[in-house]
């Protein structure tokens, strides 16, 4: 035998020689049968008789058993969920509920609830509407199982990976979501949707599903259900809707806030979806080409029918509160609000709301006369807001003439209205806090300045970049900036420039500080970033941005609170189904400006209110700070002012309600032009008298010294630099009145022996100093007369186009308009821009 055979024989013999070998012990150390455990287990795991990893690997029988157990559990769970799913009656799904709104003192403001809901049978719904909805939302509705597996898997994947959430895919799923579930997008809600959809699709006929879906769907305008929607948009019953109207209403199911054409911002989007649905109806054989051909013009909805309890300013207060709630609580959508059941506690104070409306109505009654001026006095709009400094609470607002007069846009949150020279304090604040790039301090940082810094104020001055090079206009020529009047007043302090709202100094100062730095300061003070035009444009300092009255009041409230910014808010508490919702605590304060900076800007604005373009506020009889603003072509006029207790902004403009085109205020109220120091300041003063009647007079904090006097390049060097927060300039106390000719200007070119406009008695010579300093920051070529004017009219002495003694933005000339200036004709002013509003 070979060695291998001998080894095998020995092994075989060893196995058979069991009598000589001791049997292995079983579990517990007791003897057992060879290779068997002492006691049999119900589940042999870890597996007996296996070594290493194999001991922990389940057998195929164990794998199969586990799978069958899990499968049976899942089936049982699905069966249990399916068996216990109830389908409530349609009448239980559309219960009317009111939203209740409260004033700041806890008393009831109003109740808002829809009473035009009416459940109708499918036979009472136009077939064209049914077909339009099926074509747009779920073309296989008549034959599918109610579930779109691919759509659900895609939605689950997106939610699990943090991607964009998706809505229900089929009409049946949309019905289930609207009828039974919350609007949150979570994995658990998707699972519930799946089970309920199976039950609904099994137990209900397709026609019943479609009927109930159309009866509970939200169409906007406060309308839940197709009958309410047909009445709200077209004033007809659901059975009388034609194919054109049906396609428009079907488009609203994708999102009424985006596709309601009543909002001008939605109109193009709504019309595009309307056309798409009509084509889909033909493609899916839900309409013939002949029927589609009947729809040649978009079916414009009828004007909205407001509820009587929404008249006056109430609708705008409710609108502001609703938008704030939706911005803070993603679970509360417009659809949830329309369904009702909310209690919303606001910051609005009834006495102040009434006082603001009374002030606007009084001034309108005294100023506007449609019989005398049917063109100039029509379509005049006002917007106003009042905010508590150091808190952010919006205590009052004026949104318009009222929904009962077909004015639905909330003017207090208007967009598209340029703010004019009310933007200049942001430029000054940035120069005080960040500094100018034309000079550096001992640490090499931009030097912070004070209000005694002097800048050239001559009309039609060239503007320079911080490196001394000229700013170039669109036509490739040096850009020149206009003032309201063509005077040459030389170098003036920034205090005087703000008092009389000269444009040239602040356009140059904006260059020296940097437009983006100014934008950053304004944003920190409460202006929304979305409101800004391009900060690189030369006229950025003159208020070409479009900021709402609410946000302007908020930014000035930051100054009133010594630099502490509080986000504006209009709601303090929300209850939904009897439970208080989280997320409505008072906003935290942010130190947007150094205290000394804010108080010094306030000191400058007190001078504006007392001695400058806001002098009408002197009749208020208490310390006031603020700034006027009037824009190019007189298309808007502003006053934004404040006391230590209250900051209020008032805006005025004209707008074609059909074209949403802003019109000039020239001739309104019988005046050649309307300025911020006129009507808006008058409204502010009347309102503040009433609003603060029961509050004591308070002084602003005394400003501490800030920065240093940093004059722009070319300024005479006769004045001594100072860090004093105030100045005792001998200056005119009011701006030149429009239409009053200026005294002849001397033409001497000799250097002045005093500072023009500051300490020179009598007439003021016009300096001819040109800017040559490579790092100079200011004024520039103010001496030479410009050689041409904007529009290439000719080589003549320029005539200003702005008419604002209260601070017009007065466009530039010589080098053409700067790029990036917004259109003044096509931007709607009402509503919001996707921003959350207070």
mmCIF file of N, CA, C and O in Angstrom, residues 624-699:
data_model
loop_
_atom_site.group_PDB
_atom_site.id
_atom_site.type_symbol
_atom_site.label_atom_id
_atom_site.label_comp_id
_atom_site.label_asym_id
_atom_site.label_seq_id
_atom_site.Cartn_x
_atom_site.Cartn_y
_atom_site.Cartn_z
ATOM 1 N N UNK A 624 -37.548 115.315 15.602
ATOM 2 C CA UNK A 624 -37.819 114.426 14.478
ATOM 3 C C UNK A 624 -36.561 114.364 13.616
ATOM 4 O O UNK A 624 -35.845 115.360 13.462
ATOM 5 N N UNK A 625 -36.294 113.202 13.067
ATOM 6 C CA UNK A 625 -35.217 113.029 12.099
ATOM 7 C C UNK A 625 -35.811 112.374 10.858
ATOM 8 O O UNK A 625 -36.776 111.612 10.960
ATOM 9 N N UNK A 626 -35.241 112.660 9.701
ATOM 10 C CA UNK A 626 -35.773 112.022 8.495
ATOM 11 C C UNK A 626 -35.168 112.571 7.241
ATOM 12 O O UNK A 626 -34.289 113.434 7.257
ATOM 13 N N UNK A 627 -35.653 112.048 6.116
ATOM 14 C CA UNK A 627 -35.117 112.441 4.812
ATOM 15 C C UNK A 627 -36.210 112.363 3.763
ATOM 16 O O UNK A 627 -37.022 111.442 3.744
ATOM 17 N N UNK A 628 -36.183 113.366 2.875
ATOM 18 C CA UNK A 628 -37.086 113.381 1.732
ATOM 19 C C UNK A 628 -36.461 112.630 0.561
ATOM 20 O O UNK A 628 -35.262 112.387 0.519
ATOM 21 N N UNK A 629 -37.292 112.302 -0.405
ATOM 22 C CA UNK A 629 -36.802 111.680 -1.632
ATOM 23 C C UNK A 629 -37.773 111.891 -2.768
ATOM 24 O O UNK A 629 -38.982 111.703 -2.594
ATOM 25 N N UNK A 630 -37.249 112.329 -3.896
ATOM 26 C CA UNK A 630 -38.050 112.462 -5.107
ATOM 27 C C UNK A 630 -37.208 111.924 -6.251
ATOM 28 O O UNK A 630 -36.026 112.233 -6.349
ATOM 29 N N UNK A 631 -37.805 111.135 -7.105
ATOM 30 C CA UNK A 631 -37.018 110.435 -8.112
ATOM 31 C C UNK A 631 -37.029 111.138 -9.457
ATOM 32 O O UNK A 631 -37.784 112.082 -9.691
ATOM 33 N N UNK A 632 -36.182 110.643 -10.336
ATOM 34 C CA UNK A 632 -36.043 111.186 -11.683
ATOM 35 C C UNK A 632 -37.395 111.196 -12.383
ATOM 36 O O UNK A 632 -38.185 110.253 -12.258
ATOM 37 N N UNK A 633 -37.673 112.271 -13.101
ATOM 38 C CA UNK A 633 -38.931 112.477 -13.821
ATOM 39 C C UNK A 633 -40.120 112.566 -12.881
ATOM 40 O O UNK A 633 -41.259 112.441 -13.295
ATOM 41 N N UNK A 634 -39.843 112.755 -11.577
ATOM 42 C CA UNK A 634 -40.907 113.001 -10.598
ATOM 43 C C UNK A 634 -41.916 111.853 -10.550
ATOM 44 O O UNK A 634 -43.127 112.059 -10.469
ATOM 45 N N UNK A 635 -41.401 110.608 -10.598
ATOM 46 C CA UNK A 635 -42.292 109.447 -10.629
ATOM 47 C C UNK A 635 -42.590 108.885 -9.243
ATOM 48 O O UNK A 635 -43.413 107.980 -9.121
ATOM 49 N N UNK A 636 -41.944 109.388 -8.219
ATOM 50 C CA UNK A 636 -42.306 109.019 -6.853
ATOM 51 C C UNK A 636 -41.765 110.076 -5.907
ATOM 52 O O UNK A 636 -40.815 110.792 -6.228
ATOM 53 N N UNK A 637 -42.400 110.177 -4.753
ATOM 54 C CA UNK A 637 -41.987 111.126 -3.721
ATOM 55 C C UNK A 637 -42.097 110.441 -2.369
ATOM 56 O O UNK A 637 -43.083 109.727 -2.103
ATOM 57 N N UNK A 638 -41.088 110.650 -1.512
ATOM 58 C CA UNK A 638 -41.016 109.949 -0.226
ATOM 59 C C UNK A 638 -40.697 110.909 0.923
ATOM 60 O O UNK A 638 -40.060 111.931 0.729
ATOM 61 N N UNK A 639 -41.136 110.529 2.084
ATOM 62 C CA UNK A 639 -40.585 111.027 3.342
ATOM 63 C C UNK A 639 -40.482 109.828 4.284
ATOM 64 O O UNK A 639 -41.459 109.104 4.490
ATOM 65 N N UNK A 640 -39.293 109.633 4.829
ATOM 66 C CA UNK A 640 -39.089 108.604 5.849
ATOM 67 C C UNK A 640 -38.518 109.309 7.062
ATOM 68 O O UNK A 640 -37.464 109.942 6.987
ATOM 69 N N UNK A 641 -39.235 109.235 8.167
ATOM 70 C CA UNK A 641 -38.814 109.944 9.362
ATOM 71 C C UNK A 641 -39.057 109.133 10.613
ATOM 72 O O UNK A 641 -39.716 108.081 10.590
ATOM 73 N N UNK A 642 -38.542 109.651 11.734
ATOM 74 C CA UNK A 642 -38.681 108.896 12.979
ATOM 75 C C UNK A 642 -38.476 109.792 14.185
ATOM 76 O O UNK A 642 -37.852 110.853 14.114
ATOM 77 N N UNK A 643 -39.057 109.340 15.269
ATOM 78 C CA UNK A 643 -38.774 109.835 16.609
ATOM 79 C C UNK A 643 -38.166 108.655 17.366
ATOM 80 O O UNK A 643 -38.094 107.549 16.835
ATOM 81 N N UNK A 644 -37.744 108.837 18.613
ATOM 82 C CA UNK A 644 -37.211 107.677 19.337
ATOM 83 C C UNK A 644 -38.216 106.540 19.510
ATOM 84 O O UNK A 644 -37.831 105.392 19.673
ATOM 85 N N UNK A 645 -39.538 106.872 19.425
ATOM 86 C CA UNK A 645 -40.544 105.840 19.669
ATOM 87 C C UNK A 645 -41.108 105.205 18.408
ATOM 88 O O UNK A 645 -41.667 104.097 18.458
ATOM 89 N N UNK A 646 -40.995 105.858 17.248
ATOM 90 C CA UNK A 646 -41.718 105.385 16.073
ATOM 91 C C UNK A 646 -41.009 105.831 14.793
ATOM 92 O O UNK A 646 -40.572 106.976 14.690
ATOM 93 N N UNK A 647 -40.895 104.899 13.833
ATOM 94 C CA UNK A 647 -40.343 105.213 12.510
ATOM 95 C C UNK A 647 -41.435 104.984 11.473
ATOM 96 O O UNK A 647 -42.085 103.935 11.476
ATOM 97 N N UNK A 648 -41.618 105.963 10.585
ATOM 98 C CA UNK A 648 -42.713 105.898 9.621
ATOM 99 C C UNK A 648 -42.234 106.339 8.248
ATOM 100 O O UNK A 648 -41.545 107.354 8.122
ATOM 101 N N UNK A 649 -42.612 105.579 7.239
ATOM 102 C CA UNK A 649 -42.299 105.940 5.854
ATOM 103 C C UNK A 649 -43.594 106.199 5.100
ATOM 104 O O UNK A 649 -44.602 105.524 5.333
ATOM 105 N N UNK A 650 -43.552 107.186 4.206
ATOM 106 C CA UNK A 650 -44.702 107.517 3.374
ATOM 107 C C UNK A 650 -44.219 107.667 1.931
ATOM 108 O O UNK A 650 -43.290 108.437 1.666
ATOM 109 N N UNK A 651 -44.832 106.933 1.021
ATOM 110 C CA UNK A 651 -44.478 106.997 -0.397
ATOM 111 C C UNK A 651 -45.690 107.399 -1.216
ATOM 112 O O UNK A 651 -46.827 107.080 -0.867
ATOM 113 N N UNK A 652 -45.421 108.075 -2.330
ATOM 114 C CA UNK A 652 -46.483 108.564 -3.212
ATOM 115 C C UNK A 652 -46.029 108.369 -4.647
ATOM 116 O O UNK A 652 -44.879 108.638 -4.995
ATOM 117 N N UNK A 653 -46.918 107.863 -5.495
ATOM 118 C CA UNK A 653 -46.588 107.681 -6.914
ATOM 119 C C UNK A 653 -47.878 107.571 -7.708
ATOM 120 O O UNK A 653 -48.975 107.496 -7.143
ATOM 121 N N UNK A 654 -47.746 107.560 -9.018
ATOM 122 C CA UNK A 654 -48.890 107.339 -9.920
ATOM 123 C C UNK A 654 -48.612 106.102 -10.749
ATOM 124 O O UNK A 654 -47.481 105.864 -11.156
ATOM 125 N N UNK A 655 -49.686 105.334 -11.010
ATOM 126 C CA UNK A 655 -49.501 104.099 -11.767
ATOM 127 C C UNK A 655 -50.752 103.779 -12.579
ATOM 128 O O UNK A 655 -51.865 103.792 -12.054
ATOM 129 N N UNK A 656 -50.553 103.510 -13.845
ATOM 130 C CA UNK A 656 -51.632 103.047 -14.712
ATOM 131 C C UNK A 656 -52.029 101.645 -14.254
ATOM 132 O O UNK A 656 -51.213 100.722 -14.306
ATOM 133 N N UNK A 657 -53.278 101.434 -13.801
ATOM 134 C CA UNK A 657 -53.645 100.132 -13.237
ATOM 135 C C UNK A 657 -53.729 99.016 -14.267
ATOM 136 O O UNK A 657 -53.719 97.839 -13.905
ATOM 137 N N UNK A 658 -53.829 99.372 -15.553
ATOM 138 C CA UNK A 658 -53.927 98.353 -16.599
ATOM 139 C C UNK A 658 -52.539 97.959 -17.092
ATOM 140 O O UNK A 658 -52.164 96.790 -17.120
ATOM 141 N N UNK A 659 -51.744 98.965 -17.459
ATOM 142 C CA UNK A 659 -50.403 98.703 -17.981
ATOM 143 C C UNK A 659 -49.370 98.539 -16.873
ATOM 144 O O UNK A 659 -48.252 98.118 -17.131
ATOM 145 N N UNK A 660 -49.760 98.890 -15.640
ATOM 146 C CA UNK A 660 -48.831 98.873 -14.506
ATOM 147 C C UNK A 660 -47.584 99.683 -14.839
ATOM 148 O O UNK A 660 -46.456 99.272 -14.592
ATOM 149 N N UNK A 661 -47.840 100.832 -15.414
ATOM 150 C CA UNK A 661 -46.769 101.750 -15.815
ATOM 151 C C UNK A 661 -46.767 102.943 -14.874
ATOM 152 O O UNK A 661 -47.805 103.560 -14.627
ATOM 153 N N UNK A 662 -45.604 103.268 -14.338
ATOM 154 C CA UNK A 662 -45.499 104.408 -13.435
ATOM 155 C C UNK A 662 -45.474 105.700 -14.232
ATOM 156 O O UNK A 662 -44.761 105.811 -15.232
ATOM 157 N N UNK A 663 -46.228 106.678 -13.749
ATOM 158 C CA UNK A 663 -46.394 107.948 -14.438
ATOM 159 C C UNK A 663 -45.820 109.079 -13.603
ATOM 160 O O UNK A 663 -45.658 108.961 -12.384
ATOM 161 N N UNK A 664 -45.539 110.194 -14.245
ATOM 162 C CA UNK A 664 -44.969 111.342 -13.550
ATOM 163 C C UNK A 664 -46.017 112.009 -12.663
ATOM 164 O O UNK A 664 -47.211 112.047 -12.985
ATOM 165 N N UNK A 665 -45.560 112.542 -11.536
ATOM 166 C CA UNK A 665 -46.432 113.288 -10.626
ATOM 167 C C UNK A 665 -46.518 114.768 -10.984
ATOM 168 O O UNK A 665 -47.196 115.522 -10.281
ATOM 169 N N UNK A 666 -45.854 115.166 -12.063
ATOM 170 C CA UNK A 666 -45.901 116.576 -12.453
ATOM 171 C C UNK A 666 -47.340 116.981 -12.761
ATOM 172 O O UNK A 666 -48.027 116.341 -13.533
ATOM 173 N N UNK A 667 -47.776 118.044 -12.122
ATOM 174 C CA UNK A 667 -49.138 118.521 -12.302
ATOM 175 C C UNK A 667 -50.118 117.974 -11.290
ATOM 176 O O UNK A 667 -51.231 118.491 -11.164
ATOM 177 N N UNK A 668 -49.752 116.936 -10.559
ATOM 178 C CA UNK A 668 -50.648 116.372 -9.549
ATOM 179 C C UNK A 668 -50.889 117.391 -8.440
ATOM 180 O O UNK A 668 -49.964 118.030 -7.956
ATOM 181 N N UNK A 669 -52.130 117.526 -8.065
ATOM 182 C CA UNK A 669 -52.481 118.497 -7.033
ATOM 183 C C UNK A 669 -52.314 119.933 -7.478
ATOM 184 O O UNK A 669 -52.272 120.842 -6.643
ATOM 185 N N UNK A 670 -52.197 120.156 -8.792
ATOM 186 C CA UNK A 670 -52.017 121.500 -9.314
ATOM 187 C C UNK A 670 -50.611 122.034 -9.155
ATOM 188 O O UNK A 670 -50.375 123.234 -9.369
ATOM 189 N N UNK A 671 -49.661 121.179 -8.818
ATOM 190 C CA UNK A 671 -48.275 121.612 -8.635
ATOM 191 C C UNK A 671 -47.451 121.194 -9.839
ATOM 192 O O UNK A 671 -47.671 120.145 -10.428
ATOM 193 N N UNK A 672 -46.481 122.046 -10.178
ATOM 194 C CA UNK A 672 -45.608 121.707 -11.303
ATOM 195 C C UNK A 672 -44.906 120.384 -11.065
ATOM 196 O O UNK A 672 -44.679 119.598 -11.982
ATOM 197 N N UNK A 673 -44.511 120.130 -9.827
ATOM 198 C CA UNK A 673 -43.898 118.851 -9.461
ATOM 199 C C UNK A 673 -44.199 118.597 -7.996
ATOM 200 O O UNK A 673 -44.444 119.520 -7.221
ATOM 201 N N UNK A 674 -44.217 117.332 -7.621
ATOM 202 C CA UNK A 674 -44.495 116.939 -6.244
ATOM 203 C C UNK A 674 -43.202 116.429 -5.620
ATOM 204 O O UNK A 674 -42.516 115.581 -6.200
ATOM 205 N N UNK A 675 -42.867 116.961 -4.447
ATOM 206 C CA UNK A 675 -41.608 116.622 -3.807
ATOM 207 C C UNK A 675 -41.855 115.871 -2.505
ATOM 208 O O UNK A 675 -42.939 115.956 -1.919
ATOM 209 N N UNK A 676 -40.825 115.164 -2.047
ATOM 210 C CA UNK A 676 -40.946 114.447 -0.794
ATOM 211 C C UNK A 676 -41.253 115.346 0.382
ATOM 212 O O UNK A 676 -41.887 114.924 1.348
ATOM 213 N N UNK A 677 -40.806 116.611 0.306
ATOM 214 C CA UNK A 677 -41.069 117.543 1.397
ATOM 215 C C UNK A 677 -42.471 118.109 1.386
ATOM 216 O O UNK A 677 -42.836 118.845 2.307
ATOM 217 N N UNK A 678 -43.272 117.748 0.364
ATOM 218 C CA UNK A 678 -44.648 118.255 0.287
ATOM 219 C C UNK A 678 -45.624 117.240 0.882
ATOM 220 O O UNK A 678 -45.689 117.061 2.076
ATOM 221 N N UNK A 679 -46.371 116.591 0.026
ATOM 222 C CA UNK A 679 -47.463 115.719 0.453
ATOM 223 C C UNK A 679 -47.021 114.594 1.381
ATOM 224 O O UNK A 679 -47.641 114.376 2.430
ATOM 225 N N UNK A 680 -45.972 113.817 1.053
ATOM 226 C CA UNK A 680 -45.593 112.736 1.980
ATOM 227 C C UNK A 680 -45.237 113.231 3.377
ATOM 228 O O UNK A 680 -45.621 112.612 4.379
ATOM 229 N N UNK A 681 -44.510 114.371 3.463
ATOM 230 C CA UNK A 681 -44.140 114.901 4.771
ATOM 231 C C UNK A 681 -45.367 115.395 5.524
ATOM 232 O O UNK A 681 -45.462 115.259 6.745
ATOM 233 N N UNK A 682 -46.317 115.949 4.798
ATOM 234 C CA UNK A 682 -47.564 116.402 5.409
ATOM 235 C C UNK A 682 -48.317 115.227 6.025
ATOM 236 O O UNK A 682 -48.809 115.292 7.163
ATOM 237 N N UNK A 683 -48.413 114.116 5.294
ATOM 238 C CA UNK A 683 -49.088 112.924 5.817
ATOM 239 C C UNK A 683 -48.372 112.405 7.057
ATOM 240 O O UNK A 683 -49.003 112.077 8.079
ATOM 241 N N UNK A 684 -47.062 112.329 6.988
ATOM 242 C CA UNK A 684 -46.261 111.862 8.124
ATOM 243 C C UNK A 684 -46.543 112.711 9.366
ATOM 244 O O UNK A 684 -46.771 112.175 10.462
ATOM 245 N N UNK A 685 -46.521 114.015 9.206
ATOM 246 C CA UNK A 685 -46.676 114.913 10.354
ATOM 247 C C UNK A 685 -48.054 114.770 10.979
ATOM 248 O O UNK A 685 -48.189 114.698 12.213
ATOM 249 N N UNK A 686 -49.094 114.703 10.161
ATOM 250 C CA UNK A 686 -50.447 114.553 10.704
ATOM 251 C C UNK A 686 -50.596 113.218 11.438
ATOM 252 O O UNK A 686 -51.215 113.149 12.506
ATOM 253 N N UNK A 687 -50.060 112.167 10.842
ATOM 254 C CA UNK A 687 -50.173 110.852 11.477
ATOM 255 C C UNK A 687 -49.421 110.814 12.796
ATOM 256 O O UNK A 687 -49.945 110.335 13.812
ATOM 257 N N UNK A 688 -48.181 111.307 12.795
ATOM 258 C CA UNK A 688 -47.363 111.218 14.000
ATOM 259 C C UNK A 688 -47.943 112.050 15.142
ATOM 260 O O UNK A 688 -47.792 111.696 16.322
ATOM 261 N N UNK A 689 -48.595 113.147 14.827
ATOM 262 C CA UNK A 689 -49.248 113.933 15.879
ATOM 263 C C UNK A 689 -50.271 113.091 16.614
ATOM 264 O O UNK A 689 -50.353 113.100 17.846
ATOM 265 N N UNK A 690 -51.075 112.344 15.853
ATOM 266 C CA UNK A 690 -52.102 111.509 16.470
ATOM 267 C C UNK A 690 -51.497 110.275 17.123
ATOM 268 O O UNK A 690 -51.880 109.886 18.242
ATOM 269 N N UNK A 691 -50.537 109.635 16.453
ATOM 270 C CA UNK A 691 -49.980 108.382 16.956
ATOM 271 C C UNK A 691 -49.195 108.575 18.240
ATOM 272 O O UNK A 691 -49.137 107.671 19.083
ATOM 273 N N UNK A 692 -48.569 109.744 18.401
ATOM 274 C CA UNK A 692 -47.731 109.990 19.572
ATOM 275 C C UNK A 692 -48.380 110.929 20.573
ATOM 276 O O UNK A 692 -47.717 111.415 21.498
ATOM 277 N N UNK A 693 -49.666 111.183 20.403
ATOM 278 C CA UNK A 693 -50.347 112.164 21.262
ATOM 279 C C UNK A 693 -50.248 111.798 22.735
ATOM 280 O O UNK A 693 -50.147 112.675 23.599
ATOM 281 N N UNK A 694 -50.283 110.509 23.044
ATOM 282 C CA UNK A 694 -50.262 110.091 24.447
ATOM 283 C C UNK A 694 -48.866 109.723 24.927
ATOM 284 O O UNK A 694 -48.711 109.255 26.067
ATOM 285 N N UNK A 695 -47.852 109.899 24.092
ATOM 286 C CA UNK A 695 -46.486 109.543 24.471
ATOM 287 C C UNK A 695 -45.667 110.802 24.710
ATOM 288 O O UNK A 695 -45.834 111.811 24.018
ATOM 289 N N UNK A 696 -44.769 110.722 25.676
ATOM 290 C CA UNK A 696 -43.996 111.901 26.046
ATOM 291 C C UNK A 696 -42.959 112.225 24.963
ATOM 292 O O UNK A 696 -42.540 111.363 24.186
ATOM 293 N N UNK A 697 -42.551 113.475 24.947
ATOM 294 C CA UNK A 697 -41.510 113.897 24.021
ATOM 295 C C UNK A 697 -40.171 113.340 24.484
ATOM 296 O O UNK A 697 -39.851 113.368 25.662
ATOM 297 N N UNK A 698 -39.403 112.855 23.520
ATOM 298 C CA UNK A 698 -38.098 112.284 23.846
ATOM 299 C C UNK A 698 -37.051 112.859 22.907
ATOM 300 O O UNK A 698 -37.316 113.082 21.729
ATOM 301 N N UNK A 699 -35.879 113.112 23.452
ATOM 302 C CA UNK A 699 -34.751 113.578 22.642
ATOM 303 C C UNK A 699 -33.952 112.383 22.142
ATOM 304 O O UNK A 699 -33.929 111.314 22.766
#
